[in-house]
PDB file of C-alpha atoms and ligand atoms in Angstrom:
ATOM      1  CA  MET G  21      10.172 -22.661   1.577  1.00 88.00           C
ATOM      2  CA  ASN G  22       7.690 -25.444   0.992  1.00 91.00           C
ATOM      3  CA  LEU G  23       4.516 -23.562   0.104  1.00 91.00           C
ATOM      4  CA  ASN G  24       2.439 -26.740   0.393  1.00 93.00           C
ATOM      5  CA  GLU G  25       3.020 -26.670   4.144  1.00 95.00           C
ATOM      6  CA  VAL G  26       3.037 -22.934   4.881  1.00 96.00           C
ATOM      7  CA  GLU G  27       1.394 -19.693   3.834  1.00 97.00           C
ATOM      8  CA  ILE G  28       3.448 -16.468   3.977  1.00 98.00           C
ATOM      9  CA  LEU G  29       2.176 -13.942   6.522  1.00 98.00           C
ATOM     10  CA  TYR G  30       5.062 -11.413   6.505  1.00 98.00           C
ATOM     11  CA  SER G  31       7.666 -11.473   3.754  1.00 98.00           C
ATOM     12  CA  GLN G  32      11.383 -11.034   4.216  1.00 98.00           C
ATOM     13  CA  ALA G  33      11.137  -7.508   2.772  1.00 98.00           C
ATOM     14  CA  GLN G  34       8.316  -6.509   5.153  1.00 98.00           C
ATOM     15  CA  ILE G  35      10.228  -7.916   8.120  1.00 98.00           C
ATOM     16  CA  GLU G  36      13.346  -5.971   7.217  1.00 98.00           C
ATOM     17  CA  VAL G  37      11.443  -2.673   7.207  1.00 98.00           C
ATOM     18  CA  ARG G  38       9.664  -3.392  10.506  1.00 98.00           C
ATOM     19  CA  VAL G  39      12.847  -4.494  12.301  1.00 98.00           C
ATOM     20  CA  ALA G  40      14.632  -1.314  11.205  1.00 98.00           C
ATOM     21  CA  GLU G  41      11.737   0.762  12.609  1.00 98.00           C
ATOM     22  CA  LEU G  42      11.922  -1.080  15.929  1.00 98.00           C
ATOM     23  CA  GLY G  43      15.692  -0.600  16.050  1.00 98.00           C
ATOM     24  CA  ARG G  44      15.348   3.150  15.558  1.00 98.00           C
ATOM     25  CA  GLN G  45      12.679   3.389  18.262  1.00 98.00           C
ATOM     26  CA  ILE G  46      14.828   1.440  20.746  1.00 98.00           C
ATOM     27  CA  ALA G  47      17.942   3.469  19.868  1.00 98.00           C
ATOM     28  CA  ALA G  48      16.061   6.707  20.575  1.00 98.00           C
ATOM     29  CA  ASP G  49      14.686   5.426  23.899  1.00 98.00           C
ATOM     30  CA  TYR G  50      18.046   4.177  25.192  1.00 97.00           C
ATOM     31  CA  ALA G  51      20.275   6.953  23.822  1.00 95.00           C
ATOM     32  CA  GLY G  52      23.192   7.566  26.188  1.00 92.00           C
ATOM     33  CA  LYS G  53      22.489   4.444  28.279  1.00 94.00           C
ATOM     34  CA  ASP G  54      24.078   1.016  28.491  1.00 95.00           C
ATOM     35  CA  LEU G  55      21.688  -1.772  27.530  1.00 98.00           C
ATOM     36  CA  LEU G  56      21.740  -5.512  28.062  1.00 98.00           C
ATOM     37  CA  VAL G  57      19.825  -7.241  25.279  1.00 98.00           C
ATOM     38  CA  LEU G  58      18.610 -10.629  26.471  1.00 98.00           C
ATOM     39  CA  GLY G  59      17.516 -13.062  23.763  1.00 98.00           C
ATOM     40  CA  ILE G  60      15.225 -15.943  24.622  1.00 96.00           C
ATOM     41  CA  LEU G  61      16.495 -19.029  22.821  1.00 95.00           C
ATOM     42  CA  LYS G  62      15.976 -20.524  20.484  1.00 92.00           C
ATOM     43  CA  GLY G  63      13.161 -18.656  18.770  1.00 94.00           C
ATOM     44  CA  ALA G  64      14.492 -15.101  19.163  1.00 97.00           C
ATOM     45  CA  PHE G  65      17.966 -15.635  17.735  1.00 97.00           C
ATOM     46  CA  ILE G  66      17.257 -14.528  14.172  1.00 98.00           C
ATOM     47  CA  PHE G  67      15.120 -11.534  15.164  1.00 98.00           C
ATOM     48  CA  MET G  68      17.704 -10.512  17.764  1.00 98.00           C
ATOM     49  CA  ALA G  69      20.577 -10.752  15.286  1.00 98.00           C
ATOM     50  CA  ASP G  70      18.756  -8.453  12.879  1.00 98.00           C
ATOM     51  CA  LEU G  71      17.480  -6.095  15.568  1.00 98.00           C
ATOM     52  CA  ILE G  72      20.762  -5.409  17.388  1.00 98.00           C
ATOM     53  CA  ARG G  73      22.352  -4.273  14.141  1.00 98.00           C
ATOM     54  CA  LYS G  74      19.602  -1.673  13.775  1.00 98.00           C
ATOM     55  CA  ILE G  75      19.976  -0.227  17.290  1.00 98.00           C
ATOM     56  CA  GLU G  76      22.561   2.354  16.387  1.00 95.00           C
ATOM     57  CA  GLY G  77      24.523   4.468  18.848  1.00 93.00           C
ATOM     58  CA  VAL G  78      23.660   2.469  21.990  1.00 96.00           C
ATOM     59  CA  ASN G  79      26.272   0.588  23.967  1.00 96.00           C
ATOM     60  CA  LEU G  80      24.901  -2.984  23.891  1.00 97.00           C
ATOM     61  CA  GLN G  81      25.801  -6.133  25.752  1.00 97.00           C
ATOM     62  CA  LEU G  82      24.211  -9.406  24.707  1.00 98.00           C
ATOM     63  CA  ASP G  83      23.157 -12.457  26.664  1.00 98.00           C
ATOM     64  CA  PHE G  84      20.786 -15.386  26.253  1.00 98.00           C
ATOM     65  CA  MET G  85      18.403 -17.509  28.256  1.00 96.00           C
ATOM     66  CA  SER G  86      16.675 -20.667  27.220  1.00 95.00           C
ATOM     67  CA  VAL G  87      13.347 -21.657  28.687  1.00 90.00           C
ATOM     68  CA  SER G  88      11.082 -24.579  28.009  1.00 82.00           C
ATOM     69  CA  SER G  89       8.380 -24.003  25.425  1.00 59.00           C
ATOM     70  CA  TYR G  90       6.080 -26.074  23.293  1.00 51.00           C
ATOM     71  CA  GLY G  91       8.401 -28.954  22.464  1.00 49.00           C
ATOM     72  CA  ALA G  92       6.900 -30.868  19.602  1.00 45.00           C
ATOM     73  CA  SER G  93       3.332 -29.781  20.289  1.00 51.00           C
ATOM     74  CA  SER G  94       1.553 -26.665  18.996  1.00 50.00           C
ATOM     75  CA  GLN G  95      -0.126 -25.939  22.360  1.00 54.00           C
ATOM     76  CA  SER G  96       1.493 -24.029  25.255  1.00 54.00           C
ATOM     77  CA  SER G  97       2.025 -26.167  28.352  1.00 52.00           C
ATOM     78  CA  GLY G  98       1.936 -23.099  30.628  1.00 54.00           C
ATOM     79  CA  GLU G  99       5.032 -24.415  32.372  1.00 60.00           C
ATOM     80  CA  VAL G 100       8.160 -22.216  32.479  1.00 78.00           C
ATOM     81  CA  ARG G 101      11.447 -23.956  33.156  1.00 85.00           C
ATOM     82  CA  ILE G 102      14.921 -22.395  32.818  1.00 91.00           C
ATOM     83  CA  LEU G 103      17.072 -24.619  30.609  1.00 93.00           C
ATOM     84  CA  LYS G 104      19.957 -22.142  30.328  1.00 96.00           C
ATOM     85  CA  ASP G 105      20.378 -19.100  32.539  1.00 96.00           C
ATOM     86  CA  LEU G 106      22.167 -15.827  31.675  1.00 96.00           C
ATOM     87  CA  ASP G 107      25.963 -15.800  31.883  1.00 96.00           C
ATOM     88  CA  SER G 108      26.054 -12.253  33.299  1.00 93.00           C
ATOM     89  CA  SER G 109      24.425 -10.469  36.232  1.00 96.00           C
ATOM     90  CA  VAL G 110      21.511  -8.116  35.506  1.00 97.00           C
ATOM     91  CA  GLU G 111      21.958  -6.109  38.709  1.00 97.00           C
ATOM     92  CA  GLY G 112      21.845  -2.369  38.040  1.00 97.00           C
ATOM     93  CA  LYS G 113      21.351  -2.860  34.282  1.00 97.00           C
ATOM     94  CA  HIS G 114      18.698  -1.796  31.827  1.00 98.00           C
ATOM     95  CA  VAL G 115      17.508  -5.042  30.233  1.00 98.00           C
ATOM     96  CA  LEU G 116      15.634  -5.453  26.967  1.00 98.00           C
ATOM     97  CA  VAL G 117      14.188  -8.950  26.644  1.00 98.00           C
ATOM     98  CA  VAL G 118      13.884 -10.043  23.022  1.00 98.00           C
ATOM     99  CA  GLU G 119      11.356 -12.755  22.238  1.00 97.00           C
ATOM    100  CA  ASP G 120       9.994 -14.211  19.016  1.00 97.00           C
ATOM    101  CA  ILE G 121       6.337 -14.332  19.989  1.00 96.00           C
ATOM    102  CA  ILE G 122       4.168 -13.652  23.007  1.00 94.00           C
ATOM    103  CA  ASP G 123       1.200 -15.958  23.318  1.00 90.00           C
ATOM    104  CA  THR G 124      -0.257 -16.539  26.809  1.00 88.00           C
ATOM    105  CA  GLY G 125       2.428 -14.208  28.237  1.00 90.00           C
ATOM    106  CA  LEU G 126       3.425 -16.761  30.875  1.00 87.00           C
ATOM    107  CA  THR G 127       7.015 -17.004  29.662  1.00 88.00           C
ATOM    108  CA  LEU G 128       7.702 -13.275  29.519  1.00 92.00           C
ATOM    109  CA  GLY G 129       5.767 -12.537  32.703  1.00 90.00           C
ATOM    110  CA  TYR G 130       7.936 -15.028  34.538  1.00 89.00           C
ATOM    111  CA  ILE G 131      11.199 -13.756  33.024  1.00 92.00           C
ATOM    112  CA  ARG G 132      10.361 -10.118  33.738  1.00 94.00           C
ATOM    113  CA  GLU G 133       9.646 -10.839  37.421  1.00 92.00           C
ATOM    114  CA  LEU G 134      12.812 -12.903  37.723  1.00 93.00           C
ATOM    115  CA  LEU G 135      14.988 -10.120  36.278  1.00 96.00           C
ATOM    116  CA  LEU G 136      13.428  -7.474  38.530  1.00 97.00           C
ATOM    117  CA  LYS G 137      13.928  -9.751  41.553  1.00 96.00           C
ATOM    118  CA  ARG G 138      17.586 -10.066  40.552  1.00 97.00           C
ATOM    119  CA  GLY G 139      17.993  -6.282  40.656  1.00 98.00           C
ATOM    120  CA  ALA G 140      17.641  -5.131  37.043  1.00 98.00           C
ATOM    121  CA  LEU G 141      17.264  -1.339  36.854  1.00 98.00           C
ATOM    122  CA  SER G 142      14.577  -1.636  34.191  1.00 98.00           C
ATOM    123  CA  VAL G 143      13.076  -4.441  32.123  1.00 98.00           C
ATOM    124  CA  LYS G 144      11.379  -3.876  28.798  1.00 98.00           C
ATOM    125  CA  LEU G 145      10.006  -6.455  26.385  1.00 98.00           C
ATOM    126  CA  CYS G 146      10.515  -6.519  22.649  1.00 98.00           C
ATOM    127  CA  CYS G 147       8.540  -9.169  20.754  1.00 98.00           C
ATOM    128  CA  PHE G 148       8.423  -9.648  17.057  1.00 98.00           C
ATOM    129  CA  LEU G 149       4.914 -11.126  17.150  1.00 98.00           C
ATOM    130  CA  ASP G 150       2.027 -10.945  19.592  1.00 96.00           C
ATOM    131  CA  LYS G 151      -1.156 -13.021  19.835  1.00 94.00           C
ATOM    132  CA  PRO G 152      -3.141 -10.718  22.143  1.00 90.00           C
ATOM    133  CA  SER G 153      -6.270 -12.886  22.020  1.00 88.00           C
ATOM    134  CA  ARG G 154      -4.422 -15.674  23.845  1.00 83.00           C
ATOM    135  CA  ARG G 155      -3.117 -13.646  26.789  1.00 86.00           C
ATOM    136  CA  LYS G 156      -3.532 -15.104  30.294  1.00 85.00           C
ATOM    137  CA  GLY G 157      -1.798 -12.388  32.317  1.00 82.00           C
ATOM    138  CA  PRO G 158      -0.999  -8.662  32.391  1.00 85.00           C
ATOM    139  CA  VAL G 159       1.970  -8.698  29.994  1.00 90.00           C
ATOM    140  CA  THR G 160       2.244  -6.357  27.009  1.00 93.00           C
ATOM    141  CA  PRO G 161       5.309  -5.823  24.860  1.00 96.00           C
ATOM    142  CA  ASP G 162       6.965  -2.391  25.000  1.00 98.00           C
ATOM    143  CA  TYR G 163       8.130  -2.877  21.408  1.00 98.00           C
ATOM    144  CA  LEU G 164       6.195  -5.013  18.965  1.00 98.00           C
ATOM    145  CA  GLY G 165       6.691  -6.052  15.350  1.00 98.00           C
ATOM    146  CA  TYR G 166       3.172  -7.238  14.546  1.00 98.00           C
ATOM    147  CA  ALA G 167       0.021  -8.371  16.340  1.00 97.00           C
ATOM    148  CA  VAL G 168      -1.279 -11.569  14.742  1.00 96.00           C
ATOM    149  CA  GLU G 169      -4.418 -13.642  14.963  1.00 95.00           C
ATOM    150  CA  ASP G 170      -4.386 -17.003  16.636  1.00 93.00           C
ATOM    151  CA  HIS G 171      -2.563 -18.985  13.951  1.00 93.00           C
ATOM    152  CA  PHE G 172       0.384 -21.256  14.579  1.00 95.00           C
ATOM    153  CA  VAL G 173       3.281 -19.477  12.899  1.00 97.00           C
ATOM    154  CA  VAL G 174       6.758 -20.625  11.901  1.00 98.00           C
ATOM    155  CA  GLY G 175       9.834 -19.164  10.241  1.00 98.00           C
ATOM    156  CA  TYR G 176      12.059 -16.179  11.142  1.00 98.00           C
ATOM    157  CA  GLY G 177      13.329 -18.207  14.123  1.00 98.00           C
ATOM    158  CA  LEU G 178      10.038 -19.909  15.023  1.00 97.00           C
ATOM    159  CA  ASP G 179       9.811 -23.676  14.752  1.00 96.00           C
ATOM    160  CA  TYR G 180       7.463 -26.558  14.694  1.00 96.00           C
ATOM    161  CA  ALA G 181       9.301 -29.589  16.115  1.00 95.00           C
ATOM    162  CA  GLU G 182      12.612 -27.806  15.287  1.00 95.00           C
ATOM    163  CA  ARG G 183      11.682 -27.384  11.630  1.00 96.00           C
ATOM    164  CA  TYR G 184      11.142 -24.149   9.653  1.00 97.00           C
ATOM    165  CA  ARG G 185      13.282 -21.842  11.855  1.00 97.00           C
ATOM    166  CA  TYR G 186      15.448 -20.853   8.895  1.00 98.00           C
ATOM    167  CA  TYR G 187      12.563 -19.780   6.657  1.00 98.00           C
ATOM    168  CA  PRO G 188      13.136 -16.067   5.981  1.00 98.00           C
ATOM    169  CA  ALA G 189       9.422 -15.152   6.121  1.00 98.00           C
ATOM    170  CA  VAL G 190       6.915 -15.460   8.963  1.00 98.00           C
ATOM    171  CA  CYS G 191       4.502 -18.161   7.798  1.00 98.00           C
ATOM    172  CA  ILE G 192       1.265 -19.724   8.953  1.00 97.00           C
ATOM    173  CA  LEU G 193       1.773 -23.466   9.292  1.00 96.00           C
ATOM    174  CA  LYS G 194      -1.079 -25.235   7.577  1.00 95.00           C
ATOM    175  CA  PRO G 195      -3.030 -27.204  10.194  1.00 92.00           C
ATOM    176  CA  TRP G 196      -2.783 -30.512   8.304  1.00 92.00           C
ATOM    177  CA  VAL G 197       0.968 -30.501   9.055  1.00 92.00           C
ATOM    178  CA  TYR G 198       0.502 -30.638  12.849  1.00 89.00           C
ATOM    179  CA  GLU G 199      -2.835 -32.405  12.898  1.00 87.00           C
ATOM    180  CA  LYS G 200      -1.616 -35.427  10.961  1.00 71.00           C
TER     181      LYS G 200
HETATM  182  P1  5GP K 319       3.755 -17.942  26.095  1.00 64.46           P
HETATM  183  O1  5GP K 319       4.444 -18.241  27.370  1.00 64.46           O
HETATM  184  O2  5GP K 319       3.598 -16.482  25.807  1.00 64.46           O
HETATM  185  O3  5GP K 319       2.446 -18.675  25.998  1.00 64.46           O
HETATM  186  O4  5GP K 319       4.569 -18.645  24.974  1.00 64.46           O
HETATM  187  C1  5GP K 319       5.580 -18.056  24.269  1.00 64.46           C
HETATM  188  C2  5GP K 319       6.354 -19.120  23.527  1.00 64.46           C
HETATM  189  O5  5GP K 319       5.469 -20.065  22.940  1.00 64.46           O
HETATM  190  C3  5GP K 319       7.126 -18.534  22.381  1.00 64.46           C
HETATM  191  O6  5GP K 319       8.425 -18.154  22.761  1.00 64.46           O
HETATM  192  C4  5GP K 319       7.153 -19.678  21.398  1.00 64.46           C
HETATM  193  O7  5GP K 319       8.226 -20.537  21.693  1.00 64.46           O
HETATM  194  C5  5GP K 319       5.881 -20.427  21.648  1.00 64.46           C
HETATM  195  N1  5GP K 319       4.822 -20.061  20.697  1.00 64.46           N
HETATM  196  C6  5GP K 319       3.668 -19.402  20.940  1.00 64.46           C
HETATM  197  N2  5GP K 319       2.939 -19.258  19.823  1.00 64.46           N
HETATM  198  C7  5GP K 319       3.654 -19.844  18.827  1.00 64.46           C
HETATM  199  C8  5GP K 319       3.440 -19.996  17.421  1.00 64.46           C
HETATM  200  O8  5GP K 319       2.433 -19.583  16.821  1.00 64.46           O
HETATM  201  N3  5GP K 319       4.428 -20.632  16.730  1.00 64.46           N
HETATM  202  C9  5GP K 319       5.556 -21.109  17.333  1.00 64.46           C
HETATM  203  N4  5GP K 319       6.442 -21.705  16.550  1.00 64.46           N
HETATM  204  N5  5GP K 319       5.782 -20.993  18.654  1.00 64.46           N
HETATM  205  C10 5GP K 319       4.850 -20.349  19.389  1.00 64.46           C
END
């Protein structure tokens, strides 16, 4: 990690503990049920990989969707576009949507409505990070890692212009990096 460009917000060790707690909570809530875990690419892939291995004793299926996000800018466009749809049907299934971060809530609000329209039995949202101060609609995560202030964060799957995703910690990107 280049500590000139970023400041650590949650360390790898802290993340590990929090993800295990979320996994236990989800396992208890879905005990005895089948669950489709839907990761929103690309940001959620690292969180999802860690999380699903902590949801013990639940019969899981996995799928992915990719939607448009910030691109190379650090501001949300508000536009939601499906770049890659699920491979499987959600009809009659309990779906847990896994997302890296919820900001305005536009992305997850749209995905939740779409899944319900397609006949999902239930839709719950699991986000690693939440910026509640930025919300523009009535969307709250059912499972949340951490609520954060309005910083632009990278690492643990989150990028800035496709960089930093592999950083093991959640980091605040120093503004000079994206303001230059
Ligand atoms: P929303 O639709 O809730 O405004 O946007 C959610 C998406 O915006 C996230 O999946 C993520 O791609 C992007 N996003 C929002 N805040 C941040 C941030 O602080 N850092 C990064 N890297 N992406 C963010």
